[in-house]
Amino acid sequence: MNEMLIEKIRQFAESHFADDGSGHDWWHVHRVWNTAKHLADAEGADRTIVEIAALLHDVADWKLNEDESQGLNTIRDLLEGDLPPETIDRICDIISRVSFKGAGVDTPTESLEGQVVQDADRLDALGAVGIARTFAYGGNRGRLIHHPDQPPQMHDSFEAYKKNKGPSTNHFYEKLLLLKDRMNTGTAKKMAEQRHRFMEQYLDHFFKEWDGEL
Ligand code: ADP
Ligand code: NI
């Protein structure tokens, strides 16, 4: 029963995100789904809830939708009849809390399942894949790669974070390098460390090249 439902949701997610060019394509969802399964097993979270929330986690994302509630309605329509209303509520609650909203903005996830999905999504923002996604997103939104006179800003409100149009390199300081210390689960913290170090090495190289030192 669950296998068939997950396959239905997987197919929906694959077609929903097929054409995205902002680093939020189906393969992002696929990686988050795989990582979420691994974290769920390591941390003892409910696999069905985690898998469904991971597959649908970006459907209602504020970066990809004008209206978050429209995305949540799409999710409710998809799941209605297949799952009890309380389970659908749990999944929607996880999805509405998953996204990063600024350096100084707390995004609490209360359930273990929510923590696992948020960690899996954040892990995909780190390391070699995270670097590729950051510049893909910047290109997709018409941002510069780097601008030496536009320093990073630590946004303390979601509104300020949303409005930001800074160069892609700022995103490392405004979000990506902060994530290692914001992982919810011990398993994700360990996975984040290596990816964090790789981004530091990358940035070191980037700025040396920028300054003509390499
Ligand atoms: P989250 O929900 O935490 O924002 P997502 O799965 O939606 O996670 O993906 C976020 C990714 O999108 C970032 O890690 C980065 O790769 C890209 N991104 C988002 N905002 C920016 C930005 N301002 N500049 C560059 N990349 C960004
Ligand atoms: Ni995501």
GROMACS .gro file of C-alpha atoms and ligand atoms in nm:
model
  242
    1MET     CA    1   0.000   0.000   0.000
    2ASN     CA    2   0.265   0.252   0.104
    3GLU     CA    3   0.494   0.147  -0.178
    4MET     CA    4   0.225   0.222  -0.436
    5LEU     CA    5   0.145   0.556  -0.275
    6ILE     CA    6   0.512   0.654  -0.265
    7GLU     CA    7   0.550   0.560  -0.631
    8LYS     CA    8   0.250   0.781  -0.718
    9ILE     CA    9   0.402   1.073  -0.527
   10ARG     CA   10   0.745   1.011  -0.680
   11GLN     CA   11   0.592   1.032  -1.028
   12PHE     CA   12   0.412   1.356  -0.937
   13ALA     CA   13   0.736   1.508  -0.802
   14GLU     CA   14   0.938   1.398  -1.105
   15SER     CA   15   0.702   1.571  -1.348
   16HIS     CA   16   0.642   1.876  -1.122
   17PHE     CA   17   1.015   1.956  -1.101
   18ALA     CA   18   1.127   1.827  -1.443
   19ASP     CA   19   1.209   2.166  -1.600
   20ASP     CA   20   1.345   2.367  -1.306
   21GLY     CA   21   1.672   2.549  -1.377
   22SER     CA   22   1.725   2.699  -1.032
   23GLY     CA   23   1.888   2.400  -0.858
   24HIS     CA   24   1.546   2.275  -0.742
   25ASP     CA   25   1.499   2.020  -1.019
   26TRP     CA   26   1.380   1.660  -0.975
   27TRP     CA   27   1.736   1.539  -0.902
   28HIS     CA   28   1.753   1.774  -0.602
   29VAL     CA   29   1.431   1.614  -0.475
   30HIS     CA   30   1.570   1.268  -0.552
   31ARG     CA   31   1.889   1.336  -0.350
   32VAL     CA   32   1.690   1.481  -0.060
   33TRP     CA   33   1.459   1.176  -0.067
   34ASN     CA   34   1.759   0.937  -0.051
   35THR     CA   35   1.933   1.130   0.226
   36ALA     CA   36   1.606   1.157   0.418
   37LYS     CA   37   1.558   0.778   0.403
   38HIS     CA   38   1.910   0.728   0.538
   39LEU     CA   39   1.859   0.982   0.819
   40ALA     CA   40   1.514   0.840   0.904
   41ASP     CA   41   1.659   0.492   0.953
   42ALA     CA   42   1.959   0.618   1.151
   43GLU     CA   43   1.742   0.837   1.376
   44GLY     CA   44   1.436   0.610   1.406
   45ALA     CA   45   1.186   0.842   1.233
   46ASP     CA   46   0.863   0.732   1.058
   47ARG     CA   47   0.973   0.631   0.707
   48THR     CA   48   0.641   0.690   0.530
   49ILE     CA   49   0.594   1.044   0.662
   50VAL     CA   50   0.959   1.128   0.594
   51GLU     CA   51   0.957   0.991   0.238
   52ILE     CA   52   0.636   1.171   0.141
   53ALA     CA   53   0.742   1.501   0.297
   54ALA     CA   54   1.086   1.475   0.131
   55LEU     CA   55   0.935   1.408  -0.213
   56LEU     CA   56   0.698   1.706  -0.179
   57HIS     CA   57   0.915   1.941   0.030
   58ASP     CA   58   0.970   2.205  -0.242
   59VAL     CA   59   0.615   2.201  -0.386
   60ALA     CA   60   0.511   2.489  -0.158
   61ASP     CA   61   0.852   2.663  -0.133
   62TRP     CA   62   0.836   3.045  -0.122
   63LYS     CA   63   1.126   3.076  -0.370
   64LEU     CA   64   0.943   2.874  -0.634
   65ASN     CA   65   0.582   2.983  -0.575
   66GLU     CA   66   0.409   3.318  -0.549
   67ASP     CA   67   0.170   3.172  -0.297
   68GLU     CA   68   0.277   2.910  -0.042
   69SER     CA   69  -0.083   2.813   0.041
   70GLN     CA   70  -0.149   2.725  -0.323
   71GLY     CA   71   0.138   2.472  -0.306
   72LEU     CA   72  -0.001   2.325   0.015
   73ASN     CA   73  -0.343   2.288  -0.151
   74THR     CA   74  -0.182   2.099  -0.439
   75ILE     CA   75  -0.027   1.863  -0.181
   76ARG     CA   76  -0.360   1.817   0.001
   77ASP     CA   77  -0.537   1.737  -0.328
   78LEU     CA   78  -0.269   1.483  -0.418
   79LEU     CA   79  -0.283   1.300  -0.084
   80GLU     CA   80  -0.656   1.325  -0.011
   81GLY     CA   81  -0.822   0.984   0.005
   82ASP     CA   82  -0.486   0.803   0.028
   83LEU     CA   83  -0.400   0.907   0.385
   84PRO     CA   84  -0.597   1.005   0.696
   85PRO     CA   85  -0.651   1.383   0.734
   86GLU     CA   86  -0.425   1.400   1.044
   87THR     CA   87  -0.137   1.242   0.850
   88ILE     CA   88  -0.186   1.492   0.566
   89ASP     CA   89  -0.181   1.773   0.827
   90ARG     CA   90   0.147   1.639   0.969
   91ILE     CA   91   0.306   1.625   0.624
   92CYS     CA   92   0.189   1.979   0.535
   93ASP     CA   93   0.317   2.109   0.867
   94ILE     CA   94   0.663   1.962   0.799
   95ILE     CA   95   0.670   2.107   0.447
   96SER     CA   96   0.567   2.455   0.559
   97ARG     CA   97   0.857   2.467   0.810
   98VAL     CA   98   1.136   2.315   0.601
   99SER     CA   99   1.280   2.624   0.431
  100PHE     CA  100   1.565   2.849   0.546
  101LYS     CA  101   1.439   3.206   0.600
  102GLY     CA  102   1.749   3.409   0.691
  103ALA     CA  103   2.058   3.395   0.917
  104GLY     CA  104   1.879   3.552   1.214
  105VAL     CA  105   1.542   3.382   1.161
  106ASP     CA  106   1.461   3.071   1.363
  107THR     CA  107   1.275   2.797   1.170
  108PRO     CA  108   1.180   2.543   1.439
  109THR     CA  109   1.085   2.190   1.339
  110GLU     CA  110   0.912   2.012   1.621
  111SER     CA  111   0.876   1.655   1.502
  112LEU     CA  112   1.166   1.416   1.442
  113GLU     CA  113   1.029   1.359   1.090
  114GLY     CA  114   1.039   1.734   1.022
  115GLN     CA  115   1.393   1.756   1.156
  116VAL     CA  116   1.505   1.475   0.928
  117VAL     CA  117   1.353   1.630   0.614
  118GLN     CA  118   1.497   1.974   0.696
  119ASP     CA  119   1.841   1.821   0.754
  120ALA     CA  120   1.827   1.627   0.426
  121ASP     CA  121   1.729   1.943   0.235
  122ARG     CA  122   2.006   2.143   0.404
  123LEU     CA  123   2.268   1.877   0.334
  124ASP     CA  124   2.193   1.915  -0.037
  125ALA     CA  125   2.277   2.286  -0.008
  126LEU     CA  126   2.632   2.195   0.108
  127GLY     CA  127   2.948   2.056  -0.051
  128ALA     CA  128   3.021   2.017  -0.422
  129VAL     CA  129   2.653   1.976  -0.510
  130GLY     CA  130   2.560   2.275  -0.295
  131ILE     CA  131   2.817   2.493  -0.476
  132ALA     CA  132   2.676   2.389  -0.815
  133ARG     CA  133   2.321   2.465  -0.697
  134THR     CA  134   2.415   2.806  -0.561
  135PHE     CA  135   2.554   2.929  -0.893
  136ALA     CA  136   2.269   2.764  -1.086
  137TYR     CA  137   2.020   2.953  -0.866
  138GLY     CA  138   2.209   3.279  -0.904
  139GLY     CA  139   2.218   3.244  -1.284
  140ASN     CA  140   1.852   3.153  -1.294
  141ARG     CA  141   1.768   3.472  -1.098
  142GLY     CA  142   2.009   3.699  -1.290
  143ARG     CA  143   2.254   3.742  -1.002
  144LEU     CA  144   2.626   3.816  -1.035
  145ILE     CA  145   2.874   3.543  -0.942
  146HIS     CA  146   3.062   3.782  -0.713
  147HIS     CA  147   3.090   4.155  -0.644
  148PRO     CA  148   3.377   4.274  -0.420
  149ASP     CA  149   3.186   4.586  -0.307
  150GLN     CA  150   2.869   4.405  -0.203
  151PRO     CA  151   2.943   4.233   0.128
  152PRO     CA  152   2.721   3.958   0.272
  153GLN     CA  153   2.438   4.063   0.506
  154MET     CA  154   2.308   3.872   0.804
  155HIS     CA  155   1.933   3.904   0.749
  156ASP     CA  156   1.733   3.918   1.068
  157SER     CA  157   1.392   3.905   0.906
  158PHE     CA  158   1.242   3.678   0.644
  159GLU     CA  159   1.132   3.985   0.444
  160ALA     CA  160   1.490   4.115   0.421
  161TYR     CA  161   1.624   3.770   0.324
  162LYS     CA  162   1.358   3.737   0.052
  163LYS     CA  163   1.431   4.081  -0.096
  164ASN     CA  164   1.806   4.025  -0.113
  165LYS     CA  165   1.954   4.042  -0.464
  166GLY     CA  166   2.322   4.008  -0.372
  167PRO     CA  167   2.581   3.808  -0.567
  168SER     CA  168   2.588   3.429  -0.535
  169THR     CA  169   2.912   3.422  -0.331
  170ASN     CA  170   2.727   3.608  -0.053
  171HIS     CA  171   2.495   3.312  -0.013
  172PHE     CA  172   2.781   3.107   0.134
  173TYR     CA  173   2.816   3.353   0.422
  174GLU     CA  174   2.447   3.435   0.456
  175LYS     CA  175   2.336   3.074   0.473
  176LEU     CA  176   2.554   2.783   0.362
  177LEU     CA  177   2.842   2.814   0.609
  178LEU     CA  178   2.591   2.852   0.895
  179LEU     CA  179   2.411   2.527   0.825
  180LYS     CA  180   2.668   2.291   0.984
  181ASP     CA  181   2.576   2.426   1.329
  182ARG     CA  182   2.204   2.426   1.256
  183MET     CA  183   2.156   2.059   1.172
  184ASN     CA  184   1.889   1.899   1.390
  185THR     CA  185   2.013   1.540   1.405
  186GLY     CA  186   2.351   1.396   1.505
  187THR     CA  187   2.373   1.191   1.185
  188ALA     CA  188   2.329   1.501   0.967
  189LYS     CA  189   2.578   1.703   1.175
  190LYS     CA  190   2.847   1.447   1.096
  191MET     CA  191   2.762   1.445   0.725
  192ALA     CA  192   2.765   1.825   0.715
  193GLU     CA  193   3.121   1.859   0.846
  194GLN     CA  194   3.299   1.720   0.540
  195ARG     CA  195   3.078   1.917   0.301
  196HIS     CA  196   3.144   2.232   0.505
  197ARG     CA  197   3.521   2.189   0.484
  198PHE     CA  198   3.501   2.140   0.109
  199MET     CA  199   3.311   2.471   0.068
  200GLU     CA  200   3.573   2.652   0.279
  201GLN     CA  201   3.851   2.515   0.058
  202TYR     CA  202   3.655   2.613  -0.252
  203LEU     CA  203   3.605   2.972  -0.131
  204ASP     CA  204   3.970   3.002  -0.035
  205HIS     CA  205   4.065   2.899  -0.389
  206PHE     CA  206   3.799   3.125  -0.544
  207PHE     CA  207   3.924   3.441  -0.371
  208LYS     CA  208   4.290   3.362  -0.440
  209GLU     CA  209   4.208   3.329  -0.809
  210TRP     CA  210   3.999   3.648  -0.791
  211ASP     CA  211   4.297   3.835  -0.645
  212GLY     CA  212   4.537   3.685  -0.900
  213GLU     CA  213   4.731   3.491  -0.635
  214LEU     CA  214   4.681   3.152  -0.797
  215ADP     P1  215   1.589   2.589   0.156
  215ADP     O1  216   1.449   2.549   0.171
  215ADP     O2  217   1.672   2.570   0.280
  215ADP     O3  218   1.604   2.727   0.097
  215ADP     P2  219   1.606   2.461  -0.098
  215ADP     O4  220   1.597   2.315  -0.128
  215ADP     O5  221   1.487   2.541  -0.134
  215ADP     O6  222   1.645   2.482   0.053
  215ADP     O7  223   1.730   2.514  -0.178
  215ADP     C1  224   1.804   2.622  -0.140
  215ADP     C2  225   1.917   2.639  -0.239
  215ADP     O8  226   1.884   2.734  -0.340
  215ADP     C3  227   2.036   2.701  -0.171
  215ADP     O9  228   2.108   2.615  -0.096
  215ADP     C4  229   2.111   2.756  -0.289
  215ADP    O10  230   2.176   2.656  -0.357
  215ADP     C5  231   1.996   2.812  -0.368
  215ADP     N1  232   1.971   2.950  -0.325
  215ADP     C6  233   1.870   2.999  -0.254
  215ADP     N2  234   1.881   3.133  -0.235
  215ADP     C7  235   1.994   3.169  -0.298
  215ADP     C8  236   2.062   3.293  -0.317
  215ADP     N3  237   2.017   3.406  -0.267
  215ADP     N4  238   2.177   3.291  -0.388
  215ADP     C9  239   2.222   3.177  -0.441
  215ADP     N5  240   2.165   3.058  -0.425
  215ADP    C10  241   2.052   3.052  -0.354
  216NI      NI  242   1.481   2.162  -0.136
   0.00000   0.00000   0.00000
